[in-house]
Coordinates of C-alpha atoms in Angstrom, one line a residue:
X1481 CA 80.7 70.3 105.4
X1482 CA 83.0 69.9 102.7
X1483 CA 84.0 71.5 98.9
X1484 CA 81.7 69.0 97.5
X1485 CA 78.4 70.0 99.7
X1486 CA 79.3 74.0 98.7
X1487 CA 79.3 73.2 95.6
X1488 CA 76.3 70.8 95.5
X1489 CA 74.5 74.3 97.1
X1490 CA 76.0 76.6 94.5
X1491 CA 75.0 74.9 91.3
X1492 CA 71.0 74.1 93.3
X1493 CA 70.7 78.1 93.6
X1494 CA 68.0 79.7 92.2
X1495 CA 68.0 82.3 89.6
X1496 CA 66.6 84.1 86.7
X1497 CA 69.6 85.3 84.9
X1498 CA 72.7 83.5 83.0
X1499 CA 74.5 80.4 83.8
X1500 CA 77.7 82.1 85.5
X1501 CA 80.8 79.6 85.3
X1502 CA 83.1 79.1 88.3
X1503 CA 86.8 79.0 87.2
X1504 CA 89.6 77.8 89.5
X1505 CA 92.3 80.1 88.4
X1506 CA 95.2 77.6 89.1
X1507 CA 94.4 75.4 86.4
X1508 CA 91.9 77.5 84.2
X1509 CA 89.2 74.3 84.7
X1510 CA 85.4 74.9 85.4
X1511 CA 85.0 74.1 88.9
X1512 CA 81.0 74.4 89.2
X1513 CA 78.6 76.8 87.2
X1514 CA 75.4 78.7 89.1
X1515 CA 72.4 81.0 87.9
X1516 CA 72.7 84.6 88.0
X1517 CA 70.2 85.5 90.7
X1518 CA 69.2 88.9 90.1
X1519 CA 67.2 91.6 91.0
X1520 CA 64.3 89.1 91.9
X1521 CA 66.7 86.9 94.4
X1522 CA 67.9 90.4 95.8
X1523 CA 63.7 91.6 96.0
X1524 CA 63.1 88.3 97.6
X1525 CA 65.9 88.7 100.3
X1526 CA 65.2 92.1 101.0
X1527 CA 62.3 91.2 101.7
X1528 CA 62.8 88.6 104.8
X1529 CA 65.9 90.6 105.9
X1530 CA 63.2 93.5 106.4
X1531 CA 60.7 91.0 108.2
X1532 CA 63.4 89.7 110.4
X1533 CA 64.7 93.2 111.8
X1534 CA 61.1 94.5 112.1
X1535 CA 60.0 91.7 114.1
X1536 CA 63.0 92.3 116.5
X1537 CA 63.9 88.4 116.5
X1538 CA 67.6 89.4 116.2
X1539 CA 67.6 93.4 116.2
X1540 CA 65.3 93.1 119.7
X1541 CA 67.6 90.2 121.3
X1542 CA 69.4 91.6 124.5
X1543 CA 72.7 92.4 123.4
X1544 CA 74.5 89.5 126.2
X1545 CA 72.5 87.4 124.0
X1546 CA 73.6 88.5 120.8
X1547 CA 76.9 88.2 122.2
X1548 CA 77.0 84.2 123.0
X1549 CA 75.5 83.8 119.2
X1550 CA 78.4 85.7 118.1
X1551 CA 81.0 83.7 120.4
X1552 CA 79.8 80.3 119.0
X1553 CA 80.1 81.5 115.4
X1554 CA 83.6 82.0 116.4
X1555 CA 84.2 78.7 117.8
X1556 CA 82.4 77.1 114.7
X1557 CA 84.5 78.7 112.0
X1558 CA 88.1 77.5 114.4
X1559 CA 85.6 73.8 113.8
X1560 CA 86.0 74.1 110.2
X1561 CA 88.4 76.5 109.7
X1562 CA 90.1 73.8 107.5
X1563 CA 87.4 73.1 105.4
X1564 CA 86.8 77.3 104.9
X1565 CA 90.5 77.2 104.0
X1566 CA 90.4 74.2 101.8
X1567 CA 87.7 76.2 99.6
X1568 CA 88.7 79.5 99.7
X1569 CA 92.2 78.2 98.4
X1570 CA 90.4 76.0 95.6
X1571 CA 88.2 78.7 94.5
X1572 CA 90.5 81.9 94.8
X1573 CA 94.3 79.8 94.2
X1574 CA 96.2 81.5 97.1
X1575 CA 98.2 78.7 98.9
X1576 CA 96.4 76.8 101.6
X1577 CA 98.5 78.2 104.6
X1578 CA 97.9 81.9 103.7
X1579 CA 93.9 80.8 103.2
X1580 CA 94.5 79.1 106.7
X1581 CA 96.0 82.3 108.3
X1582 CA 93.0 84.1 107.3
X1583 CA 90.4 81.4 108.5
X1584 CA 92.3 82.3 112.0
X1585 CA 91.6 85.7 112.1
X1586 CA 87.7 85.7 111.0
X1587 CA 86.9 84.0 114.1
X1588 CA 88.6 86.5 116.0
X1589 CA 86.8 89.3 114.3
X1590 CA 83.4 87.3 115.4
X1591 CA 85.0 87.1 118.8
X1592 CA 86.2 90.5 118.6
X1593 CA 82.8 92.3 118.0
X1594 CA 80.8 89.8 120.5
X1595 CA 82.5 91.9 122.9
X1596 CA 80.7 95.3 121.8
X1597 CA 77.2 93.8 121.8
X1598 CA 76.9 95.1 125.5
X1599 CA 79.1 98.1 124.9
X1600 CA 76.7 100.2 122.6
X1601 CA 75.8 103.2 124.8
X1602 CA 75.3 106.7 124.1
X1603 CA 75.8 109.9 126.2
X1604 CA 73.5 111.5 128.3
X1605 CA 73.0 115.0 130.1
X1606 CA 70.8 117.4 131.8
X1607 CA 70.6 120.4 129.6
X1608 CA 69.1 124.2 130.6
X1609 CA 67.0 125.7 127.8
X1610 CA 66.8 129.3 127.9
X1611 CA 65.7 129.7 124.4
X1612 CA 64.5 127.9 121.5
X1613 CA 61.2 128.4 119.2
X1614 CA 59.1 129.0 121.9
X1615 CA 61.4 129.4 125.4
X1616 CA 59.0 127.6 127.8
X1617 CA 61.2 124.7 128.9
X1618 CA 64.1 124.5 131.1
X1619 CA 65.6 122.0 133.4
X1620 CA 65.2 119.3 130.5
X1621 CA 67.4 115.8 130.3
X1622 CA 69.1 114.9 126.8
X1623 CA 70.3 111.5 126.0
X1624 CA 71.2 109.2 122.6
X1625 CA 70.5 106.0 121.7
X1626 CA 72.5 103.7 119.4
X1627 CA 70.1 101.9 117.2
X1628 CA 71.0 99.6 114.4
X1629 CA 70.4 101.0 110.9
X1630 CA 68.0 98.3 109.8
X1631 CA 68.4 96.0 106.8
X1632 CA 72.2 97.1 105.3
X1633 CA 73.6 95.3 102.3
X1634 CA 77.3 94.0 102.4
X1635 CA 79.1 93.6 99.1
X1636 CA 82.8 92.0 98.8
X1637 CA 85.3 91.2 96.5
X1638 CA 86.9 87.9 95.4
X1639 CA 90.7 88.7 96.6
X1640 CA 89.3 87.6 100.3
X1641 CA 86.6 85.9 100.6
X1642 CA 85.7 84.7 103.7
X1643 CA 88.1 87.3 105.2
X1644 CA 85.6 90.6 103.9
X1645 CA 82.6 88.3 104.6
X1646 CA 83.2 88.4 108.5
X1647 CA 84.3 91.3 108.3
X1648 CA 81.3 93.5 107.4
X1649 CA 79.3 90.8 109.0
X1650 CA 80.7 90.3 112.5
X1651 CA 79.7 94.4 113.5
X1652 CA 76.6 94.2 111.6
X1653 CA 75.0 91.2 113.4
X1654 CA 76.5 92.9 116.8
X1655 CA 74.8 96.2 116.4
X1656 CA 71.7 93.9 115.4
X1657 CA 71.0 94.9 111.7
X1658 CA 69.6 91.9 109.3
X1659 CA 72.3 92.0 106.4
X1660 CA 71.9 91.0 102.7
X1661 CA 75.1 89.7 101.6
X1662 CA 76.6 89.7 97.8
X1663 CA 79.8 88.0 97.2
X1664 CA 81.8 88.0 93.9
X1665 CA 80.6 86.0 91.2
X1666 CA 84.5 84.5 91.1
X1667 CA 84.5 83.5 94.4
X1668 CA 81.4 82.6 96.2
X1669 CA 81.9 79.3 97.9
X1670 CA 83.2 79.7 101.2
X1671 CA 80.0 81.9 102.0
X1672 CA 77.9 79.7 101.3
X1673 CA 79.7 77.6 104.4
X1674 CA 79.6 80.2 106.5
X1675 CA 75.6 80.7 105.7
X1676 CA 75.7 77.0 107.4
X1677 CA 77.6 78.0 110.3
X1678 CA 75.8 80.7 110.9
X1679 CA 72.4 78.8 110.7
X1680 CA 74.3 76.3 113.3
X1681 CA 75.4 79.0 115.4
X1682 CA 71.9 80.3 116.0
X1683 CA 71.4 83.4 114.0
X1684 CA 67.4 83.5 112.6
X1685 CA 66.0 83.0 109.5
X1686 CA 66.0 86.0 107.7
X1687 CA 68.8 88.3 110.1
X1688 CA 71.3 87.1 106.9
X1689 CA 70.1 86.5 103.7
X1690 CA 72.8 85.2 100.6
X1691 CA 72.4 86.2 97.1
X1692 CA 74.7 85.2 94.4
X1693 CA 75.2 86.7 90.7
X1694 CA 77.5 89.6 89.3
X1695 CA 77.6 92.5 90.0
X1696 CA 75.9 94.6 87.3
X1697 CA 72.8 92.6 87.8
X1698 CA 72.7 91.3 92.2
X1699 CA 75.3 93.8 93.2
X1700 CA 73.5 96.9 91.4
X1701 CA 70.0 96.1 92.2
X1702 CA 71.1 95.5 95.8
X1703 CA 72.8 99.1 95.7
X1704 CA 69.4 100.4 94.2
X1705 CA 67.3 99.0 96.5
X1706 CA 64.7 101.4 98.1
X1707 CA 64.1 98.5 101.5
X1708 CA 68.1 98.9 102.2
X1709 CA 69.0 101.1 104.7
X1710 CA 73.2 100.8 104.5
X1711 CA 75.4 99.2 102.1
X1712 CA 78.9 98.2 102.8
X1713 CA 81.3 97.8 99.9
X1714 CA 84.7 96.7 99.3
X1715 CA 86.0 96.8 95.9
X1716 CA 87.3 99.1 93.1
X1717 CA 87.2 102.6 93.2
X1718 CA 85.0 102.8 89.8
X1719 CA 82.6 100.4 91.2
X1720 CA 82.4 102.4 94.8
X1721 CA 82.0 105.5 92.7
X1722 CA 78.7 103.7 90.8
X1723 CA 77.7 102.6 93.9
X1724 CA 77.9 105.6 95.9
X1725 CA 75.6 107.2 92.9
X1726 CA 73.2 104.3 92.9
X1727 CA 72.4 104.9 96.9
X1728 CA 71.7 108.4 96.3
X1729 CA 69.7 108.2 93.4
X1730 CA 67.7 105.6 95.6
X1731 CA 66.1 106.5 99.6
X1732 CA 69.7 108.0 100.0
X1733 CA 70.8 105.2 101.8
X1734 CA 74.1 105.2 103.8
X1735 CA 77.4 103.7 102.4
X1736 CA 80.6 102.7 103.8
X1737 CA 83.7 102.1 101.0
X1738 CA 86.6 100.8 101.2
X1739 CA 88.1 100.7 97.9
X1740 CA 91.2 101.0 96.3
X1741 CA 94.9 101.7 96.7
X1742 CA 98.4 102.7 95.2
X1743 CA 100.5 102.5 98.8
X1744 CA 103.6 103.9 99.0
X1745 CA 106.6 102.3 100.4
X1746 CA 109.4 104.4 101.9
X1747 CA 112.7 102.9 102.0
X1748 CA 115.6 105.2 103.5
X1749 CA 119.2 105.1 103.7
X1750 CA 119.4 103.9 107.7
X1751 CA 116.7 101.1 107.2
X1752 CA 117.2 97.3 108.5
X1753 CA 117.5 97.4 104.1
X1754 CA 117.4 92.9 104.6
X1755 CA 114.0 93.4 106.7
X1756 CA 112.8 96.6 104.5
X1757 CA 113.4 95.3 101.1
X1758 CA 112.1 91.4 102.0
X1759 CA 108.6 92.9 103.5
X1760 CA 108.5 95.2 100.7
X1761 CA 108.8 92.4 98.1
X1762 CA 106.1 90.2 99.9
X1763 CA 103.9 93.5 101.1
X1764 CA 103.4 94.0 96.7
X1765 CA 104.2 89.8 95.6
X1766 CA 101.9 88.2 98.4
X1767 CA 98.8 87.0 96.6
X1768 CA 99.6 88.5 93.6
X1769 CA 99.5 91.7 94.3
X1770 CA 95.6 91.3 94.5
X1771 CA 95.1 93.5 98.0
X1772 CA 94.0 96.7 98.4
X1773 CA 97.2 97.9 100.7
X1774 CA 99.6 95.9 98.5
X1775 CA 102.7 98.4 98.3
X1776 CA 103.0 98.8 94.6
X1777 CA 105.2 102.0 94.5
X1778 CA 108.3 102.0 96.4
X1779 CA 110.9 105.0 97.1
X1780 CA 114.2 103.9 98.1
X1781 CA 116.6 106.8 99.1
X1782 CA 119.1 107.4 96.3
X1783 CA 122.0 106.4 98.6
X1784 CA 120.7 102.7 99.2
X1785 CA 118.4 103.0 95.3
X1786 CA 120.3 100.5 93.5
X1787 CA 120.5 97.6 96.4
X1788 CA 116.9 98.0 97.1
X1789 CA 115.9 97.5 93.0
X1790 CA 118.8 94.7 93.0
X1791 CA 117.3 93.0 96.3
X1792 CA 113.5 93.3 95.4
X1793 CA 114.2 92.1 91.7
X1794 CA 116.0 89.0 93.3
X1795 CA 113.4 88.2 95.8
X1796 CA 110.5 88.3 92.3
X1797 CA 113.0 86.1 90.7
X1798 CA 113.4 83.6 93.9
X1799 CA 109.6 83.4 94.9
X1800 CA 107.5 80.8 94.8
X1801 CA 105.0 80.4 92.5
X1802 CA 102.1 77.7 92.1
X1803 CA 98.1 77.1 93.1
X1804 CA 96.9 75.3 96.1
X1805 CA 98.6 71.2 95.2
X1806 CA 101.6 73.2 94.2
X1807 CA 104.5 72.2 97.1
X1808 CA 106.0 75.2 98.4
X1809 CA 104.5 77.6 96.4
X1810 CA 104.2 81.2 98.4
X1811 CA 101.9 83.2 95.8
X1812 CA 99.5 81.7 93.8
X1813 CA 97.8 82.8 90.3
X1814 CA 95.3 85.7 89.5
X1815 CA 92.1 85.4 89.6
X1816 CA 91.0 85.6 86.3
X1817 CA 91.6 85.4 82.4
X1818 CA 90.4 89.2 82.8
X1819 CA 92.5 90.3 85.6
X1820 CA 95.5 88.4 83.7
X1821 CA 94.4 90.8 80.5
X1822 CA 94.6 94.1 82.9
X1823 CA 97.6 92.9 84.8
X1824 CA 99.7 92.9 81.4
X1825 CA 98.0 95.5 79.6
X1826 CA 100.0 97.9 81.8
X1827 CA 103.4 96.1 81.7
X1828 CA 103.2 96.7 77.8
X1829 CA 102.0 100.0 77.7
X1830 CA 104.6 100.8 80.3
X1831 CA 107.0 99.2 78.1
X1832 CA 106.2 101.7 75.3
X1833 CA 106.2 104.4 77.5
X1834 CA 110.0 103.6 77.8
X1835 CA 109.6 101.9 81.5
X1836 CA 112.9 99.5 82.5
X1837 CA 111.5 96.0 82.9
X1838 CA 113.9 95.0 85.8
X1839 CA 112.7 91.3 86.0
X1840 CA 109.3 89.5 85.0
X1841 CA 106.6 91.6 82.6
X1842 CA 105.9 88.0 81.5
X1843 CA 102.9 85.5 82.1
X1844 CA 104.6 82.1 83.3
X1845 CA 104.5 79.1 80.7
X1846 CA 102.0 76.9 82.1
X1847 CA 98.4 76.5 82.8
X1848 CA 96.7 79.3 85.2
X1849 CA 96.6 82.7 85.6
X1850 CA 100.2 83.5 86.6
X1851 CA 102.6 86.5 85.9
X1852 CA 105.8 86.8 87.2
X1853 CA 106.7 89.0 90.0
X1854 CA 107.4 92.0 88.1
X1855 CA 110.1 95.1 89.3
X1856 CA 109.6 98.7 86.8
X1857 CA 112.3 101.6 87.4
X1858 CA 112.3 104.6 85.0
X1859 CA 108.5 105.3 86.0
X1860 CA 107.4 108.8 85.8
X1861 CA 104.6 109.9 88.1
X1862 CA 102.9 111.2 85.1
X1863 CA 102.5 107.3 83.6
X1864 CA 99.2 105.3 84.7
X1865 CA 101.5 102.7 86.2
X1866 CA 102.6 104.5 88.9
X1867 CA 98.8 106.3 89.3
X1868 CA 96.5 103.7 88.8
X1869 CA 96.1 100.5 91.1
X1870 CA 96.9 97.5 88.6
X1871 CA 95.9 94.7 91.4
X1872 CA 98.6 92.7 90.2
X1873 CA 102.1 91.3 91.3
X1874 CA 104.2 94.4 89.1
X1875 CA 105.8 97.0 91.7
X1876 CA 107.3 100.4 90.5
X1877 CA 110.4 101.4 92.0
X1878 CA 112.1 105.3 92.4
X1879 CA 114.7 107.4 93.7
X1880 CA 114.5 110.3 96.5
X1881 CA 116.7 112.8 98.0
X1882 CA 115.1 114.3 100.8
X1883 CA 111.7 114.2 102.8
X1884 CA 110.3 116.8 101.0
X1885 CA 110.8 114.8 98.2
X1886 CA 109.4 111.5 98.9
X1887 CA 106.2 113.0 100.6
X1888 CA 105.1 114.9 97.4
X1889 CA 106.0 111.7 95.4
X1890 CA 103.8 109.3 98.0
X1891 CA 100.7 111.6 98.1
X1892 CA 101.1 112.3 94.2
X1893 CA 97.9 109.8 94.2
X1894 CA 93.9 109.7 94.0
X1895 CA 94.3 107.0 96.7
X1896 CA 95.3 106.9 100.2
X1897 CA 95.1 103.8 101.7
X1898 CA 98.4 102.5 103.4
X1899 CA 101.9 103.4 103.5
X1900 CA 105.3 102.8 104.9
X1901 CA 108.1 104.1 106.3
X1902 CA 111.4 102.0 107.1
X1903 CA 114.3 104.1 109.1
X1904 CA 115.5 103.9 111.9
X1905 CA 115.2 107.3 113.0
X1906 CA 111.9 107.1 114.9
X1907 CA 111.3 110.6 115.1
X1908 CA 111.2 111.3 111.4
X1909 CA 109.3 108.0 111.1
X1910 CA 106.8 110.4 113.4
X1911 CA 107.2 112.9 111.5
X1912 CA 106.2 111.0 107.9
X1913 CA 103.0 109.2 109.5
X1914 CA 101.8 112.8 109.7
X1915 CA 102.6 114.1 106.7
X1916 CA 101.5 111.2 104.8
X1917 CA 98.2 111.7 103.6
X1918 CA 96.7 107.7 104.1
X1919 CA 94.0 106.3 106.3
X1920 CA 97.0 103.9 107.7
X1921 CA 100.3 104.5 108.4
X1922 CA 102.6 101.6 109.5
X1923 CA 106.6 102.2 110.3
X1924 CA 109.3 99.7 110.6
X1925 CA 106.4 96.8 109.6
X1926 CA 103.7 96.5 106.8
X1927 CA 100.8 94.4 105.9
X1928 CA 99.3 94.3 109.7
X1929 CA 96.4 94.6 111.6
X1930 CA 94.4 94.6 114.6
X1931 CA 90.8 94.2 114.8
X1932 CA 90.9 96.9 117.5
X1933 CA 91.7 99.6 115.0
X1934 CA 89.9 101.5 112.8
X1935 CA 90.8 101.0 108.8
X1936 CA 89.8 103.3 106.3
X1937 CA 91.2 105.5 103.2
X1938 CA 91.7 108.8 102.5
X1939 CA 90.8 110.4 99.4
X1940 CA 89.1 107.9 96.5
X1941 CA 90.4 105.1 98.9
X1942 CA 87.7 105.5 100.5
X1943 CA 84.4 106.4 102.9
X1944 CA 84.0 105.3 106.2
X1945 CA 86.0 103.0 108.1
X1946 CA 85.8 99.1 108.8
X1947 CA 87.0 97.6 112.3
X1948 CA 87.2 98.6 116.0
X1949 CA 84.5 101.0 117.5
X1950 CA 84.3 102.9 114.3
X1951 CA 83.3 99.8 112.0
X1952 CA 80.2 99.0 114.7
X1953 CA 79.8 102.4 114.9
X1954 CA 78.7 102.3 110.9
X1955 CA 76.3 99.8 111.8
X1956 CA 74.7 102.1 113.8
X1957 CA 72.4 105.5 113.7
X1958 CA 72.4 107.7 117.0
X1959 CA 68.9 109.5 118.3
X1960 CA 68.6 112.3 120.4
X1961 CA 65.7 112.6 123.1
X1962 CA 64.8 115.6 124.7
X1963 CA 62.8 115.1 127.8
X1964 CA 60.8 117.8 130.5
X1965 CA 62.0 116.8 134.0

């Protein structure tokens, strides 16, 4: 299974729409070119998702079963994890090893959620009615079952690929829905590898279904579909917002979001400032800025301000850059020609608004979307740079006195995604995760994870949260039964 099979598969899909053109972003060359699918490709894969979970070929298998399915999917994608890597680098320009690092941990998320297919139980007791419409039961038992929503639809964005493929897909497939999946029309190559891995690994015709197109036409009519129980999105706040509107004004369907972010990045006076300052730089530079928890405002104490602004400007200035052939290159290019026109339509607007361009503000002078790590002081919160997410490599950088201070300045968002806090005074550390108001808090370390915890956002960040018990636990719908003993 190599690049040249996915994208023999990509330009053979069929489709009613127009010709959508795969660019690799490194180089600004076509790479392949597919058909829009459409509502008609989404109809049609509704349609066998539905027959699959109805006929309980998957959402009937005993959940031990379901589990060895789910541990060989895992052990395939560590088989070709080089080959997922290989494409996802190509097709989205991140550097191989961080495409590599990512291939790791979607096995693990498959590994991860194998482990909850024989873990999905609900509560049970024996309940005295003494009222009620009519009053003529008592000594009754009550118990819940966790049942699998049904056909749920799971729409990603290009910044990770095959990373927010597996993981929407892992806990759907363990608490036994039949998923409809929608990558971005940028980057849709690596899923069509995992489709082959999963058809290797044993999951039935029909319990995952790919369509491909954009997202006005595929994405929306998958959002609008009456036969989907559940979508899944991850993506930008607008888009959440349309899609949110799109399930209601459907069969009310469920939706989980995860969407954007503006983290905030505290920095005070006590920090490890070498450790704070270097994971600060990569935690708004790494991939271009293009992640949701990317720290993009940072508040360095006034004490320590100016060697935090001088030691983050350095690192832009010392990093990096370069697409996947590129040797030693730690950050790769943007994704688009359209993200590139975003991405510096707010370094020149922040430029008239009187912002100081520390370092970069400037597209590199060579082929591919690339900007220059890019450090702003003199930003007001008032400005759109420091409100709205820009998904790019430009970080805004401010003084603070006190806590007080710093807390109203990091919730001053619509978002509330991630943060963090570097002191070394652990109990104000505490004391800041609670005041913070973000669905994930990390202190003395940024950008991590762990499958085993819950990840969600607060405010337009978000609805609903992805990984651990509580991303399953989307995946499923509990029932109450009442019986007569």
């Amino acid at each position: 299974m190599t690049l040249q099979t996915v994208l023999d598969d990509i330009a053979a899909r069929p489709g009613a729409g127009e010709l959508i053109q795969i660019i690799n972003p490194a180089t600004e060359e076509p790479i392949a070119e597919f058909t829009d699918g459409g509502a008609e490709a989404v109809d049609d894969a509704v349609a066998r998702a539905r027959a699959s979970f109805e006929s309980g070929v998957w959402s009937g298998k005993p959940g031990n079963e379901r589990a060895k399915v789910l541990w060989r999917i895992a052990d395939l994608i560590d088989e070709h994890a080089i080959d997922l890597a290989e494409i996802d680098s190509f097709n989205t320009g991140m550097p191989y090893l961080q495409a590599r690092m990512i291939t790791s941990t979607c096995a693990e998320m498959f590994r991860y959620y194998a482990g909850w297919c024989t873990k999905l139980e609900g509560i049970a007791h024996d309940v005295q009615q003494t009222g009620g419409i009519t009053g003529a039961f008592s000594n009754m038992h009550a118990y819940t079952l966790k049942e699998p929503y049904g056909v749920v639809g799971l729409i990603f964005p290009w910044n990770g690929p095959i990373f927010n493929f597996c993981a929407k897909l892992a806990p759907s497939l363990a608490a036994g829905c039949s998923s409809v999946v929608k990558p971005a029309e940028e980057t849709p190559l690596s899923a069509l590898l995992l489709m082959r891995i999963l058809e290797q690994g044993g999951i039935p015709d029909g319990v995952v279904t790919l369509v491909t197109g954009h997202g006005h036409t595929a994405g929306a009519a998958l959002a609008e579909h009456p036969g989907v129980d559940k979508i899944a999105f991850t993506g930008s706040t607008e888009v959440g917002k349309r899609i949110a509107q799109a399930a209601g004004a459907s069969n009310l369907k469920r939706v989980t979001l995860e969407l954007g972010g503006k983290s905030p990045v505290l920095i005070y006076e006590d920090a490890d400032l070498s450790m704070a300052t270097t994971m600060a730089s990569m935690g708004i530079f790494i991939h271009s800025g293009q992640g949701c928890i990317c720290g993009s405002r940072i508040f360095a104490h006034r004490k320590v301000y100016d060697q935090v602004v001088q030691s983050v400007a350095a690192m832009a200035d010392s990093v990096q850059l370069g697409g996947p052939k590129d040797e030693n290159a730690l950050i790769g290019p943007l994704i688009s020609e359209k993200q590139l026109s975003r991405v510096m339509g707010f370094i020149d607007e922040g430029r008239r608004d009187g912002v100081e361009v520390v370092t970069g503000g400037h597209r590199l002078d060579r082929r591919g979307y690339f900007v220059h790590p890019t450090v702003l002081t003199d930003v007001h919160p008032g400005m759109r740079l420091y409100q709205q997410e820009i998904f790019g490599p430009v970080v805004a950088i401010l003084p603070f006195d006190d806590d007080d201070e710093v807390v109203a300045l990091a919730n001053n968002s619509d978002y509330g995604l991630a943060a963090t806090v570097w002191t070394k005074d652990i109990s104000r550390a505490h004391r800041l995760a609670k005041r913070i108001r973000s669905g994930t808090v990390t202190l003395n370390c940024q950008m991590v994870f762990d499958h085993s915890m819950p990840f969600g956002g607060y405010k337009q960040s978000g609805w609903g949260y992805e990984w651990g018990r509580a991303g399953i636990e989307s995946y499923l719908q509990t029932k109450t039964v009442y019986a007569q003993l």
